Amino acid sequence: RLFMPYLEASSGQVHVTSSVSGILPFFRAGLYTSTKHALNGFYKSLQQELLLKKSPVTVSIFSFGFIATDELKVLFSREARKIPDFALGDLEEAAQLMLAAAITRQEDVDYPWVANKIGRFIVTFTPSNKVLTYGVTYDKAVEASVETAKISKEMGYQRDNRI
């Protein structure tokens, strides 16, 4: 409420960097997924409130899946499984999408598009498919999760409480 008068006076924008985990449930990521669902829920509600009162302020929510960063490459280089190409986004392309959305005031940006849309479809139309693991078995997903945690620790990454 404190900033809203300033945002409205300047026809401002709110940009939210989220995750596909705010849309889809993911195996062994309950805490992370729940925080992203809360983030998306809050800002989707704000979008609706601003639209209803015809505010000049817009909210853009960026829901990213796997983005090919150096850290991700290192994490997955030791794993038996590989992220399918359709599920892996390019870092520069993600940045360009964010800039384009800022210019056009686009409300929602899903990237990589194919993986996010397929995931939304699966969750919406096949609710009995409870585990999204890109086609690997439950046991392999557990192995990969444990291995990823070990590699993250070796690289000096530690879990924290940031959203």
Short mmCIF file of N, CA and C in Angstrom, two decimals, residues 66 69-81 83 144 147-155 157:
data_model
loop_
_atom_site.label_atom_id
_atom_site.label_comp_id
_atom_site.label_asym_id
_atom_site.label_seq_id
_atom_site.Cartn_x
_atom_site.Cartn_y
_atom_site.Cartn_z
N PHE A 66 13.88 -25.07 -16.25
CA PHE A 66 15.33 -25.23 -16.26
C PHE A 66 15.94 -24.26 -17.27
N THR A 69 22.31 -22.66 -17.22
CA THR A 69 23.35 -21.85 -16.58
C THR A 69 24.56 -22.75 -16.32
N ASP A 70 25.70 -22.15 -16.02
CA ASP A 70 26.89 -22.95 -15.72
C ASP A 70 26.66 -23.85 -14.52
N GLU A 71 25.95 -23.34 -13.52
CA GLU A 71 25.68 -24.15 -12.32
C GLU A 71 24.82 -25.37 -12.64
N LEU A 72 23.83 -25.18 -13.46
CA LEU A 72 22.95 -26.30 -13.82
C LEU A 72 23.73 -27.34 -14.62
N LYS A 73 24.58 -26.89 -15.52
CA LYS A 73 25.39 -27.82 -16.31
C LYS A 73 26.28 -28.67 -15.41
N VAL A 74 26.89 -28.05 -14.40
CA VAL A 74 27.75 -28.80 -13.47
C VAL A 74 26.91 -29.80 -12.68
N LEU A 75 25.76 -29.37 -12.18
CA LEU A 75 24.92 -30.28 -11.39
C LEU A 75 24.49 -31.49 -12.20
N PHE A 76 24.12 -31.30 -13.44
CA PHE A 76 23.62 -32.40 -14.25
C PHE A 76 24.72 -33.15 -14.99
N SER A 77 25.95 -32.65 -14.98
CA SER A 77 27.03 -33.34 -15.69
C SER A 77 27.38 -34.66 -15.02
N ARG A 78 27.12 -34.79 -13.73
CA ARG A 78 27.46 -36.02 -13.01
C ARG A 78 26.29 -36.99 -12.91
N GLU A 79 25.13 -36.58 -13.37
CA GLU A 79 23.95 -37.43 -13.25
C GLU A 79 23.77 -38.29 -14.49
N ALA A 80 23.14 -39.44 -14.30
CA ALA A 80 22.88 -40.35 -15.41
C ALA A 80 21.81 -39.77 -16.34
N ARG A 81 20.91 -39.00 -15.80
CA ARG A 81 19.85 -38.46 -16.64
C ARG A 81 20.23 -37.08 -17.15
N ILE A 83 18.54 -33.38 -18.86
CA ILE A 83 17.32 -32.61 -19.07
C ILE A 83 17.03 -32.63 -20.57
N ALA A 144 18.81 -39.40 -8.28
CA ALA A 144 19.25 -38.12 -8.86
C ALA A 144 19.15 -37.00 -7.85
N GLU A 147 22.01 -37.38 -5.35
CA GLU A 147 23.27 -37.03 -6.01
C GLU A 147 23.38 -35.52 -6.22
N THR A 148 22.30 -34.88 -6.61
CA THR A 148 22.30 -33.43 -6.80
C THR A 148 22.62 -32.71 -5.49
N ALA A 149 22.04 -33.20 -4.40
CA ALA A 149 22.31 -32.60 -3.08
C ALA A 149 23.80 -32.73 -2.73
N LYS A 150 24.40 -33.90 -3.01
CA LYS A 150 25.83 -34.11 -2.73
C LYS A 150 26.69 -33.15 -3.56
N ILE A 151 26.38 -33.05 -4.85
CA ILE A 151 27.16 -32.18 -5.73
C ILE A 151 27.02 -30.72 -5.30
N SER A 152 25.81 -30.32 -4.94
CA SER A 152 25.58 -28.94 -4.49
C SER A 152 26.43 -28.64 -3.27
N LYS A 153 26.50 -29.60 -2.35
CA LYS A 153 27.29 -29.41 -1.14
C LYS A 153 28.78 -29.31 -1.48
N GLU A 154 29.24 -30.18 -2.40
CA GLU A 154 30.63 -30.12 -2.83
C GLU A 154 30.97 -28.77 -3.46
N MET A 155 30.03 -28.21 -4.19
CA MET A 155 30.26 -26.93 -4.86
C MET A 155 30.12 -25.75 -3.90
N TYR A 157 27.26 -24.87 -2.37
CA TYR A 157 25.90 -24.36 -2.29
C TYR A 157 25.23 -24.95 -1.05
#
